[in-house]
């Protein structure tokens, strides 16, 4: 074992035509906010997810921001969100002047706990005409943002049957879940607008980037308009609403096209990693895994194990130059969101936060590296 070996958590894998496509952008001068690769990338992501339209954005956070805006979320509204998520989900809500209502995690699937959600809606909300209000202060609950945590999906049939009784919009944070399905339907397709992210550790990467997918042509056009400064005239600087400069530039979209060509092979490799880790770590110490429903095929985005010996394992892996990461700190523990309503029985988010560790699963990881990781996990816990 060489001393300079380091096994990263989940890093980009530039293995196809990315270089050639980027060179073409540079050679032709089409490097900026319009270009053939932007259109191609949008369509490839939409096709892959089974949607009619794709709208590129500068990152997943901005995609979520625009999707919430288009779903009618306004200043002073509430948006229901899982407490256990990456901060970008909550930030996208706050950008609109809205506040998250945080729902605790399911202890087995680590997604929003649907029992808690149902109970919350029944007990703590009230309908006023067509608007759902939080009983306590009678402010509108305008939307809910399910997050497909680690590429897993919750019981989406049950989710939809709970939600269908209430007049609230659904905006999926499917940023981690490109390639994941529930009953054959792609993540991002359980709401009118679904959002994907292509930052450095996602299953494919454009360095930074995002795409909104939808079947609704009007929504797609409006999303495009809002992400490109809302310019309403081709030859004059006439802007008809407050737009955003959220475009994904052609150079990055060119990387995205190269990455999309590789996505099926990336998903295959992620699944091999999941299968390998599950087989080799099953029954080791107190290790357990995120539960998946039989209806769910996940993209295996970021393999994560659970053990009471989190710190011991983290220290051992660090000392052995194997990168490993705790989960995101739950939203209710962050200063900006600590005052938010947190719906919970026994703070499962905190328990997950204190026991889970993500372990290396880059699509470019070698079999030898996988073997080293599982061996060192066993060494740490034995
Ligand atoms: C990656 C991610 C996002 C979006 O992140 P960007 O870096 O802005 O692309 C949003 N929510 C979750 C849960 C994520 O994992």
mmCIF file of C-alpha atoms and ligand atoms in Angstrom:
data_model
loop_
_atom_site.group_PDB
_atom_site.id
_atom_site.type_symbol
_atom_site.label_atom_id
_atom_site.label_comp_id
_atom_site.label_asym_id
_atom_site.label_seq_id
_atom_site.Cartn_x
_atom_site.Cartn_y
_atom_site.Cartn_z
ATOM 1 C CA UNK A 1 0.000 0.000 0.000
ATOM 2 C CA UNK A 2 1.607 3.277 -1.070
ATOM 3 C CA UNK A 3 1.676 6.144 1.409
ATOM 4 C CA UNK A 4 0.133 8.708 -0.871
ATOM 5 C CA UNK A 5 -2.996 6.738 -1.620
ATOM 6 C CA UNK A 6 -6.163 8.591 -0.693
ATOM 7 C CA UNK A 7 -9.658 7.327 -1.387
ATOM 8 C CA UNK A 8 -12.088 10.254 -1.873
ATOM 9 C CA UNK A 9 -15.773 10.129 -1.073
ATOM 10 C CA UNK A 10 -17.456 10.870 -4.392
ATOM 11 C CA UNK A 11 -15.548 12.783 -7.039
ATOM 12 C CA UNK A 12 -16.279 13.648 -10.674
ATOM 13 C CA UNK A 13 -15.392 11.064 -13.293
ATOM 14 C CA UNK A 14 -14.472 12.731 -16.576
ATOM 15 C CA UNK A 15 -14.166 9.699 -18.799
ATOM 16 C CA UNK A 16 -15.929 10.356 -22.093
ATOM 17 C CA UNK A 17 -16.307 13.126 -24.671
ATOM 18 C CA UNK A 18 -16.284 16.033 -22.201
ATOM 19 C CA UNK A 19 -12.883 17.325 -23.284
ATOM 20 C CA UNK A 20 -13.758 17.207 -26.983
ATOM 21 C CA UNK A 21 -17.072 19.020 -26.440
ATOM 22 C CA UNK A 22 -15.487 21.717 -24.276
ATOM 23 C CA UNK A 23 -12.724 22.197 -26.842
ATOM 24 C CA UNK A 24 -15.379 22.687 -29.489
ATOM 25 C CA UNK A 25 -16.953 25.467 -27.393
ATOM 26 C CA UNK A 26 -13.581 27.147 -26.963
ATOM 27 C CA UNK A 27 -12.631 26.743 -30.637
ATOM 28 C CA UNK A 28 -15.910 28.217 -31.867
ATOM 29 C CA UNK A 29 -16.248 30.935 -29.218
ATOM 30 C CA UNK A 30 -19.604 29.557 -28.012
ATOM 31 C CA UNK A 31 -18.587 29.619 -24.382
ATOM 32 C CA UNK A 32 -21.320 31.653 -22.757
ATOM 33 C CA UNK A 33 -24.987 31.649 -21.983
ATOM 34 C CA UNK A 34 -26.435 30.364 -25.227
ATOM 35 C CA UNK A 35 -25.289 27.511 -27.409
ATOM 36 C CA UNK A 36 -26.072 24.129 -28.812
ATOM 37 C CA UNK A 37 -24.811 22.262 -25.746
ATOM 38 C CA UNK A 38 -27.198 24.051 -23.388
ATOM 39 C CA UNK A 39 -30.151 22.867 -25.490
ATOM 40 C CA UNK A 40 -28.745 19.378 -25.873
ATOM 41 C CA UNK A 41 -27.995 19.001 -22.180
ATOM 42 C CA UNK A 42 -31.470 20.186 -21.195
ATOM 43 C CA UNK A 43 -33.096 17.718 -23.566
ATOM 44 C CA UNK A 44 -30.862 14.814 -22.503
ATOM 45 C CA UNK A 45 -31.707 15.288 -18.829
ATOM 46 C CA UNK A 46 -35.419 15.681 -19.619
ATOM 47 C CA UNK A 47 -35.405 12.549 -21.806
ATOM 48 C CA UNK A 48 -33.557 10.542 -19.192
ATOM 49 C CA UNK A 49 -36.061 11.532 -16.500
ATOM 50 C CA UNK A 50 -39.005 10.952 -18.831
ATOM 51 C CA UNK A 51 -40.054 14.605 -18.963
ATOM 52 C CA UNK A 52 -40.884 16.735 -21.994
ATOM 53 C CA UNK A 53 -38.829 19.787 -21.119
ATOM 54 C CA UNK A 54 -35.595 20.612 -19.313
ATOM 55 C CA UNK A 55 -34.401 24.043 -18.251
ATOM 56 C CA UNK A 56 -30.771 24.413 -17.248
ATOM 57 C CA UNK A 57 -29.728 26.480 -14.237
ATOM 58 C CA UNK A 58 -26.455 27.535 -12.716
ATOM 59 C CA UNK A 59 -26.822 25.013 -9.868
ATOM 60 C CA UNK A 60 -29.371 22.884 -8.070
ATOM 61 C CA UNK A 61 -30.114 25.565 -5.481
ATOM 62 C CA UNK A 62 -31.170 28.073 -8.136
ATOM 63 C CA UNK A 63 -33.269 25.392 -9.844
ATOM 64 C CA UNK A 64 -35.112 24.846 -6.548
ATOM 65 C CA UNK A 65 -35.513 28.598 -6.046
ATOM 66 C CA UNK A 66 -37.144 29.020 -9.466
ATOM 67 C CA UNK A 67 -39.314 25.909 -9.063
ATOM 68 C CA UNK A 68 -40.658 27.207 -5.734
ATOM 69 C CA UNK A 69 -41.271 30.653 -7.198
ATOM 70 C CA UNK A 70 -43.205 29.124 -10.114
ATOM 71 C CA UNK A 71 -45.219 27.046 -7.643
ATOM 72 C CA UNK A 72 -46.576 30.195 -6.064
ATOM 73 C CA UNK A 73 -44.459 30.384 -2.907
ATOM 74 C CA UNK A 74 -44.411 33.933 -1.613
ATOM 75 C CA UNK A 75 -43.073 36.079 1.185
ATOM 76 C CA UNK A 76 -44.475 34.989 4.553
ATOM 77 C CA UNK A 77 -45.534 31.507 3.374
ATOM 78 C CA UNK A 78 -44.546 28.175 4.835
ATOM 79 C CA UNK A 79 -43.022 25.285 2.913
ATOM 80 C CA UNK A 80 -42.915 21.810 4.480
ATOM 81 C CA UNK A 81 -39.431 20.248 4.322
ATOM 82 C CA UNK A 82 -37.638 17.241 5.827
ATOM 83 C CA UNK A 83 -35.437 18.276 8.742
ATOM 84 C CA UNK A 84 -32.688 16.043 7.424
ATOM 85 C CA UNK A 85 -31.530 17.559 4.146
ATOM 86 C CA UNK A 86 -28.742 19.611 2.648
ATOM 87 C CA UNK A 87 -28.994 23.308 3.527
ATOM 88 C CA UNK A 88 -29.707 24.282 -0.100
ATOM 89 C CA UNK A 89 -33.284 22.989 0.188
ATOM 90 C CA UNK A 90 -34.031 25.275 3.135
ATOM 91 C CA UNK A 91 -32.124 28.198 1.632
ATOM 92 C CA UNK A 92 -34.136 28.051 -1.590
ATOM 93 C CA UNK A 93 -37.273 28.476 0.535
ATOM 94 C CA UNK A 94 -35.807 31.380 2.477
ATOM 95 C CA UNK A 95 -34.715 33.155 -0.734
ATOM 96 C CA UNK A 96 -38.428 33.744 -1.359
ATOM 97 C CA UNK A 97 -39.009 35.069 2.142
ATOM 98 C CA UNK A 98 -40.793 31.854 3.102
ATOM 99 C CA UNK A 99 -40.063 29.653 6.125
ATOM 100 C CA UNK A 100 -39.569 25.905 6.266
ATOM 101 C CA UNK A 101 -41.698 23.743 8.545
ATOM 102 C CA UNK A 102 -39.367 20.872 9.390
ATOM 103 C CA UNK A 103 -40.598 17.276 9.527
ATOM 104 C CA UNK A 104 -38.440 14.707 11.289
ATOM 105 C CA UNK A 105 -36.846 11.786 9.473
ATOM 106 C CA UNK A 106 -38.122 8.234 9.226
ATOM 107 C CA UNK A 107 -35.689 6.143 11.335
ATOM 108 C CA UNK A 108 -35.299 3.435 8.683
ATOM 109 C CA UNK A 109 -35.460 5.229 5.337
ATOM 110 C CA UNK A 110 -34.058 8.549 6.549
ATOM 111 C CA UNK A 111 -36.595 10.405 4.364
ATOM 112 C CA UNK A 112 -39.400 12.676 5.607
ATOM 113 C CA UNK A 113 -41.490 10.636 8.070
ATOM 114 C CA UNK A 114 -44.873 10.262 6.380
ATOM 115 C CA UNK A 115 -46.718 9.369 9.614
ATOM 116 C CA UNK A 116 -45.533 12.623 11.143
ATOM 117 C CA UNK A 117 -46.422 14.511 7.995
ATOM 118 C CA UNK A 118 -49.966 13.119 7.976
ATOM 119 C CA UNK A 119 -50.429 13.795 11.673
ATOM 120 C CA UNK A 120 -49.109 17.326 11.313
ATOM 121 C CA UNK A 121 -51.462 18.109 8.431
ATOM 122 C CA UNK A 122 -54.449 16.679 10.316
ATOM 123 C CA UNK A 123 -53.764 18.324 13.657
ATOM 124 C CA UNK A 124 -51.911 21.548 13.066
ATOM 125 C CA UNK A 125 -53.402 22.964 9.873
ATOM 126 C CA UNK A 126 -56.749 24.417 8.888
ATOM 127 C CA UNK A 127 -58.344 25.165 5.529
ATOM 128 C CA UNK A 128 -59.538 28.663 4.772
ATOM 129 C CA UNK A 129 -61.219 28.617 1.389
ATOM 130 C CA UNK A 130 -58.581 27.218 -0.962
ATOM 131 C CA UNK A 131 -55.649 28.036 1.292
ATOM 132 C CA UNK A 132 -54.077 25.781 3.895
ATOM 133 C CA UNK A 133 -53.043 27.637 7.042
ATOM 134 C CA UNK A 134 -50.897 26.758 10.026
ATOM 135 C CA UNK A 135 -53.409 26.859 12.906
ATOM 136 C CA UNK A 136 -51.002 28.531 15.287
ATOM 137 C CA UNK A 137 -50.491 31.768 13.336
ATOM 138 C CA UNK A 138 -52.848 31.376 10.345
ATOM 139 C CA UNK A 139 -50.070 31.849 7.806
ATOM 140 C CA UNK A 140 -50.354 29.947 4.497
ATOM 141 C CA UNK A 141 -48.603 26.636 3.927
ATOM 142 C CA UNK A 142 -48.058 26.959 0.209
ATOM 143 C CA UNK A 143 -45.924 23.973 -0.723
ATOM 144 C CA UNK A 144 -44.094 20.860 0.341
ATOM 145 C CA UNK A 145 -40.605 19.881 -0.769
ATOM 146 C CA UNK A 146 -39.887 16.158 -0.508
ATOM 147 C CA UNK A 147 -36.145 15.429 -0.766
ATOM 148 C CA UNK A 148 -35.007 12.097 -2.184
ATOM 149 C CA UNK A 149 -32.259 11.685 0.360
ATOM 150 C CA UNK A 150 -29.183 9.849 -0.923
ATOM 151 C CA UNK A 151 -31.114 8.986 -4.094
ATOM 152 C CA UNK A 152 -33.697 6.943 -2.169
ATOM 153 C CA UNK A 153 -37.441 7.643 -2.449
ATOM 154 C CA UNK A 154 -40.096 7.285 0.208
ATOM 155 C CA UNK A 155 -43.481 5.604 -0.400
ATOM 156 C CA UNK A 156 -44.526 8.075 -3.094
ATOM 157 C CA UNK A 157 -48.036 6.597 -3.477
ATOM 158 C CA UNK A 158 -48.673 7.182 0.179
ATOM 159 C CA UNK A 159 -47.043 10.617 -0.013
ATOM 160 C CA UNK A 160 -49.314 11.613 -2.863
ATOM 161 C CA UNK A 161 -52.416 10.256 -1.215
ATOM 162 C CA UNK A 162 -51.648 12.251 1.957
ATOM 163 C CA UNK A 163 -50.912 15.428 0.022
ATOM 164 C CA UNK A 164 -53.838 15.155 -2.397
ATOM 165 C CA UNK A 165 -56.241 16.080 0.412
ATOM 166 C CA UNK A 166 -54.644 19.512 0.759
ATOM 167 C CA UNK A 167 -54.256 22.476 -1.597
ATOM 168 C CA UNK A 168 -50.456 22.641 -1.525
ATOM 169 C CA UNK A 169 -47.921 22.512 -4.327
ATOM 170 C CA UNK A 170 -45.229 19.835 -4.469
ATOM 171 C CA UNK A 171 -41.689 20.779 -5.504
ATOM 172 C CA UNK A 172 -39.353 17.797 -5.516
ATOM 173 C CA UNK A 173 -35.778 18.214 -4.437
ATOM 174 C CA UNK A 174 -34.591 15.359 -6.630
ATOM 175 C CA UNK A 175 -31.128 16.875 -6.869
ATOM 176 C CA UNK A 176 -29.445 13.679 -5.628
ATOM 177 C CA UNK A 177 -31.688 11.241 -7.420
ATOM 178 C CA UNK A 178 -31.059 11.371 -11.167
ATOM 179 C CA UNK A 179 -31.503 7.752 -12.234
ATOM 180 C CA UNK A 180 -33.624 6.724 -9.231
ATOM 181 C CA UNK A 181 -37.165 5.451 -9.753
ATOM 182 C CA UNK A 182 -40.307 4.536 -7.809
ATOM 183 C CA UNK A 183 -42.493 1.983 -9.610
ATOM 184 C CA UNK A 184 -40.510 2.749 -12.737
ATOM 185 C CA UNK A 185 -41.185 6.469 -12.581
ATOM 186 C CA UNK A 186 -38.166 8.747 -12.361
ATOM 187 C CA UNK A 187 -37.425 10.948 -9.391
ATOM 188 C CA UNK A 188 -38.297 14.500 -10.351
ATOM 189 C CA UNK A 189 -41.548 13.357 -11.974
ATOM 190 C CA UNK A 190 -43.737 13.342 -8.868
ATOM 191 C CA UNK A 191 -44.296 17.094 -9.025
ATOM 192 C CA UNK A 192 -44.947 19.539 -11.865
ATOM 193 C CA UNK A 193 -41.361 20.783 -11.536
ATOM 194 C CA UNK A 194 -38.469 18.500 -10.504
ATOM 195 C CA UNK A 195 -34.933 19.705 -9.841
ATOM 196 C CA UNK A 196 -31.555 18.048 -10.405
ATOM 197 C CA UNK A 197 -28.066 19.140 -9.374
ATOM 198 C CA UNK A 198 -24.737 18.562 -11.080
ATOM 199 C CA UNK A 199 -22.314 19.852 -8.486
ATOM 200 C CA UNK A 200 -18.991 18.131 -7.925
ATOM 201 C CA UNK A 201 -20.180 15.155 -5.893
ATOM 202 C CA UNK A 202 -23.456 14.332 -7.668
ATOM 203 C CA UNK A 203 -23.789 11.262 -9.903
ATOM 204 C CA UNK A 204 -22.855 13.354 -12.929
ATOM 205 C CA UNK A 205 -21.214 16.752 -12.688
ATOM 206 C CA UNK A 206 -20.859 19.922 -14.722
ATOM 207 C CA UNK A 207 -18.631 21.427 -12.044
ATOM 208 C CA UNK A 208 -21.745 23.233 -10.938
ATOM 209 C CA UNK A 209 -25.138 23.103 -12.575
ATOM 210 C CA UNK A 210 -28.783 22.183 -12.350
ATOM 211 C CA UNK A 211 -31.777 21.307 -14.506
ATOM 212 C CA UNK A 212 -35.510 21.742 -13.878
ATOM 213 C CA UNK A 213 -37.678 19.130 -15.628
ATOM 214 C CA UNK A 214 -41.363 19.470 -16.421
ATOM 215 C CA UNK A 215 -44.070 18.322 -18.845
ATOM 216 C CA UNK A 216 -45.713 21.733 -18.842
ATOM 217 C CA UNK A 217 -44.606 23.885 -21.744
ATOM 218 C CA UNK A 218 -45.769 27.132 -20.137
ATOM 219 C CA UNK A 219 -43.872 26.370 -16.937
ATOM 220 C CA UNK A 220 -40.776 25.434 -18.933
ATOM 221 C CA UNK A 221 -40.915 28.699 -20.871
ATOM 222 C CA UNK A 222 -41.439 30.703 -17.719
ATOM 223 C CA UNK A 223 -38.564 28.905 -15.975
ATOM 224 C CA UNK A 224 -36.292 29.688 -18.927
ATOM 225 C CA UNK A 225 -37.437 33.299 -18.861
ATOM 226 C CA UNK A 226 -36.763 33.697 -15.144
ATOM 227 C CA UNK A 227 -33.337 32.040 -15.289
ATOM 228 C CA UNK A 228 -32.264 34.344 -18.138
ATOM 229 C CA UNK A 229 -33.011 37.786 -16.655
ATOM 230 C CA UNK A 230 -36.629 37.820 -17.942
ATOM 231 C CA UNK A 231 -35.617 39.522 -21.157
ATOM 232 C CA UNK A 232 -38.819 39.933 -23.137
ATOM 233 C CA UNK A 233 -37.546 41.431 -26.364
ATOM 234 C CA UNK A 234 -34.921 39.889 -28.684
ATOM 235 C CA UNK A 235 -33.286 43.184 -29.638
ATOM 236 C CA UNK A 236 -33.922 45.495 -26.721
ATOM 237 C CA UNK A 237 -33.186 45.413 -23.023
ATOM 238 C CA UNK A 238 -36.810 45.123 -22.105
ATOM 239 C CA UNK A 239 -37.341 42.873 -19.076
ATOM 240 C CA UNK A 240 -40.915 42.268 -17.995
ATOM 241 C CA UNK A 241 -40.362 40.928 -14.453
ATOM 242 C CA UNK A 242 -37.555 40.531 -11.920
ATOM 243 C CA UNK A 243 -35.491 37.782 -13.490
ATOM 244 C CA UNK A 244 -32.376 36.007 -12.355
ATOM 245 C CA UNK A 245 -29.017 35.415 -13.960
ATOM 246 C CA UNK A 246 -29.179 31.676 -13.349
ATOM 247 C CA UNK A 247 -28.060 30.431 -16.770
ATOM 248 C CA UNK A 248 -25.806 27.462 -17.178
ATOM 249 C CA UNK A 249 -23.075 28.435 -19.644
ATOM 250 C CA UNK A 250 -22.452 26.436 -22.806
ATOM 251 C CA UNK A 251 -18.967 25.252 -21.696
ATOM 252 C CA UNK A 252 -20.434 23.607 -18.609
ATOM 253 C CA UNK A 253 -23.384 22.212 -20.560
ATOM 254 C CA UNK A 254 -20.810 20.650 -22.923
ATOM 255 C CA UNK A 255 -19.316 18.819 -19.938
ATOM 256 C CA UNK A 256 -22.871 17.842 -19.016
ATOM 257 C CA UNK A 257 -23.549 16.301 -22.433
ATOM 258 C CA UNK A 258 -20.387 14.219 -22.098
ATOM 259 C CA UNK A 259 -21.431 13.201 -18.588
ATOM 260 C CA UNK A 260 -24.986 12.296 -19.624
ATOM 261 C CA UNK A 261 -23.538 9.921 -22.211
ATOM 262 C CA UNK A 262 -21.796 8.162 -19.321
ATOM 263 C CA UNK A 263 -24.700 8.213 -16.862
ATOM 264 C CA UNK A 264 -25.920 4.634 -17.498
ATOM 265 C CA UNK A 265 -22.420 3.285 -16.840
ATOM 266 C CA UNK A 266 -22.133 5.495 -13.720
ATOM 267 C CA UNK A 267 -25.409 4.152 -12.328
ATOM 268 C CA UNK A 268 -24.225 0.624 -13.015
ATOM 269 C CA UNK A 269 -20.993 1.259 -11.118
ATOM 270 C CA UNK A 270 -22.778 2.908 -8.177
ATOM 271 C CA UNK A 271 -25.035 -0.136 -7.929
ATOM 272 C CA UNK A 272 -22.034 -2.459 -7.982
ATOM 273 C CA UNK A 273 -20.520 -0.467 -5.105
ATOM 274 C CA UNK A 274 -23.768 -0.674 -3.125
ATOM 275 C CA UNK A 275 -24.027 -4.432 -3.706
ATOM 276 C CA UNK A 276 -20.382 -4.960 -2.769
ATOM 277 C CA UNK A 277 -20.594 -2.926 0.438
ATOM 278 C CA UNK A 278 -23.873 -4.501 1.481
ATOM 279 C CA UNK A 279 -22.534 -7.995 0.955
ATOM 280 C CA UNK A 280 -19.244 -7.368 2.735
ATOM 281 C CA UNK A 281 -20.521 -5.213 5.632
ATOM 282 C CA UNK A 282 -23.761 -7.028 6.402
ATOM 283 C CA UNK A 283 -23.586 -8.309 9.989
ATOM 284 C CA UNK A 284 -20.341 -6.480 10.777
ATOM 285 C CA UNK A 285 -20.570 -5.002 14.300
ATOM 286 C CA UNK A 286 -23.811 -3.003 14.539
ATOM 287 C CA UNK A 287 -23.719 -1.697 10.961
ATOM 288 C CA UNK A 288 -27.062 -1.089 9.273
ATOM 289 C CA UNK A 289 -28.073 0.445 5.951
ATOM 290 C CA UNK A 290 -30.661 2.868 4.667
ATOM 291 C CA UNK A 291 -33.834 0.892 3.949
ATOM 292 C CA UNK A 292 -35.334 0.923 0.497
ATOM 293 C CA UNK A 293 -38.841 -0.048 -0.535
ATOM 294 C CA UNK A 294 -39.180 -2.880 -3.065
ATOM 295 C CA UNK A 295 -40.810 -0.362 -5.454
ATOM 296 C CA UNK A 296 -37.668 1.780 -5.415
ATOM 297 C CA UNK A 297 -34.573 1.493 -7.595
ATOM 298 C CA UNK A 298 -32.012 3.957 -6.290
ATOM 299 C CA UNK A 299 -29.101 5.389 -8.203
ATOM 300 C CA UNK A 300 -26.855 4.464 -5.254
ATOM 301 C CA UNK A 301 -25.602 8.020 -5.173
ATOM 302 C CA UNK A 302 -23.746 8.177 -1.850
ATOM 303 C CA UNK A 303 -23.387 4.962 0.085
ATOM 304 C CA UNK A 304 -23.979 5.546 3.782
ATOM 305 C CA UNK A 305 -23.781 3.188 6.730
ATOM 306 C CA UNK A 306 -25.101 3.531 10.242
ATOM 307 C CA UNK A 307 -23.241 2.578 13.438
ATOM 308 C CA UNK A 308 -23.188 3.719 17.043
ATOM 309 C CA UNK A 309 -19.396 3.801 16.701
ATOM 310 C CA UNK A 310 -19.484 6.683 14.253
ATOM 311 C CA UNK A 311 -16.607 8.639 15.777
ATOM 312 C CA UNK A 312 -14.347 5.633 16.184
ATOM 313 C CA UNK A 313 -14.957 4.668 12.552
ATOM 314 C CA UNK A 314 -14.523 8.203 11.225
ATOM 315 C CA UNK A 315 -11.206 8.620 13.059
ATOM 316 C CA UNK A 316 -9.922 5.277 11.829
ATOM 317 C CA UNK A 317 -10.863 5.959 8.211
ATOM 318 C CA UNK A 318 -9.325 9.442 8.352
ATOM 319 C CA UNK A 319 -6.111 8.005 9.759
ATOM 320 C CA UNK A 320 -6.071 5.543 6.881
ATOM 321 C CA UNK A 321 -6.665 8.203 4.224
ATOM 322 C CA UNK A 322 -10.130 7.009 3.407
ATOM 323 C CA UNK A 323 -12.560 9.872 3.181
ATOM 324 C CA UNK A 324 -15.794 9.527 5.017
ATOM 325 C CA UNK A 325 -18.425 12.087 5.957
ATOM 326 C CA UNK A 326 -21.156 12.537 8.461
ATOM 327 C CA UNK A 327 -24.622 13.409 7.258
ATOM 328 C CA UNK A 328 -25.608 17.041 6.933
ATOM 329 C CA UNK A 329 -26.331 18.649 10.240
ATOM 330 C CA UNK A 330 -30.147 18.646 10.573
ATOM 331 C CA UNK A 331 -31.776 21.964 9.672
ATOM 332 C CA UNK A 332 -33.142 22.579 13.192
ATOM 333 C CA UNK A 333 -29.535 22.719 14.469
ATOM 334 C CA UNK A 334 -28.483 25.516 12.095
ATOM 335 C CA UNK A 335 -28.730 29.075 13.442
ATOM 336 C CA UNK A 336 -30.865 30.309 10.502
ATOM 337 C CA UNK A 337 -33.466 27.558 10.934
ATOM 338 C CA UNK A 338 -33.353 26.729 14.643
ATOM 339 C CA UNK A 339 -36.501 28.800 15.334
ATOM 340 C CA UNK A 340 -38.529 26.923 12.680
ATOM 341 C CA UNK A 341 -41.375 24.657 13.667
ATOM 342 C CA UNK A 342 -39.870 21.160 14.010
ATOM 343 C CA UNK A 343 -42.420 18.338 13.904
ATOM 344 C CA UNK A 344 -41.033 15.299 15.733
ATOM 345 C CA UNK A 345 -41.575 12.574 18.329
ATOM 346 C CA UNK A 346 -38.041 11.598 19.280
ATOM 347 C CA UNK A 347 -35.681 13.600 17.061
ATOM 348 C CA UNK A 348 -34.688 10.809 14.681
ATOM 349 C CA UNK A 349 -32.716 13.305 12.555
ATOM 350 C CA UNK A 350 -30.345 13.828 15.438
ATOM 351 C CA UNK A 351 -29.872 10.090 15.889
ATOM 352 C CA UNK A 352 -29.189 9.611 12.187
ATOM 353 C CA UNK A 353 -26.803 12.549 12.233
ATOM 354 C CA UNK A 354 -24.905 11.001 15.122
ATOM 355 C CA UNK A 355 -24.645 7.488 13.687
ATOM 356 C CA UNK A 356 -24.372 7.712 9.900
ATOM 357 C CA UNK A 357 -21.244 7.902 7.777
ATOM 358 C CA UNK A 358 -21.010 8.112 4.002
ATOM 359 C CA UNK A 359 -18.144 6.078 2.573
ATOM 360 C CA UNK A 360 -16.229 6.235 -0.721
ATOM 361 C CA UNK A 361 -18.300 5.398 -3.787
ATOM 362 C CA UNK A 362 -17.014 7.493 -6.699
ATOM 363 C CA UNK A 363 -18.014 6.018 -10.041
ATOM 364 C CA UNK A 364 -14.289 5.738 -10.774
ATOM 365 C CA UNK A 365 -13.488 3.792 -7.598
ATOM 366 C CA UNK A 366 -11.523 0.600 -8.255
ATOM 367 C CA UNK A 367 -12.370 -2.876 -6.928
ATOM 368 C CA UNK A 368 -9.121 -2.750 -4.974
ATOM 369 C CA UNK A 369 -10.181 0.501 -3.293
ATOM 370 C CA UNK A 370 -13.576 -0.938 -2.403
ATOM 371 C CA UNK A 371 -11.793 -3.886 -0.832
ATOM 372 C CA UNK A 372 -9.540 -1.561 1.218
ATOM 373 C CA UNK A 373 -12.522 0.464 2.456
ATOM 374 C CA UNK A 374 -14.521 -2.518 3.683
ATOM 375 C CA UNK A 375 -11.413 -4.043 5.272
ATOM 376 C CA UNK A 376 -10.594 -0.845 7.181
ATOM 377 C CA UNK A 377 -14.206 -0.537 8.331
ATOM 378 C CA UNK A 378 -13.941 -4.044 9.761
ATOM 379 C CA UNK A 379 -10.593 -3.210 11.368
ATOM 380 C CA UNK A 380 -12.075 -0.090 12.934
ATOM 381 C CA UNK A 381 -15.075 -1.827 14.437
ATOM 382 C CA UNK A 382 -13.526 -5.110 15.509
HETATM 383 C C1 LIG B 1 -26.808 18.921 -4.092
HETATM 384 C C2 LIG B 1 -28.059 19.281 -3.433
HETATM 385 C C3 LIG B 1 -28.759 20.466 -3.758
HETATM 386 C C4 LIG B 1 -28.302 21.462 -4.775
HETATM 387 O O1 LIG B 1 -26.990 21.814 -4.638
HETATM 388 P P1 LIG B 1 -26.167 22.715 -5.658
HETATM 389 O O2 LIG B 1 -24.793 22.629 -5.118
HETATM 390 O O3 LIG B 1 -26.739 24.074 -5.592
HETATM 391 O O4 LIG B 1 -26.270 22.150 -7.044
HETATM 392 C C5 LIG B 1 -29.976 20.682 -3.130
HETATM 393 N N1 LIG B 1 -30.474 19.825 -2.237
HETATM 394 C C6 LIG B 1 -29.843 18.682 -1.907
HETATM 395 C C7 LIG B 1 -30.489 17.743 -0.932
HETATM 396 C C8 LIG B 1 -28.600 18.384 -2.466
HETATM 397 O O5 LIG B 1 -27.959 17.259 -2.122
#
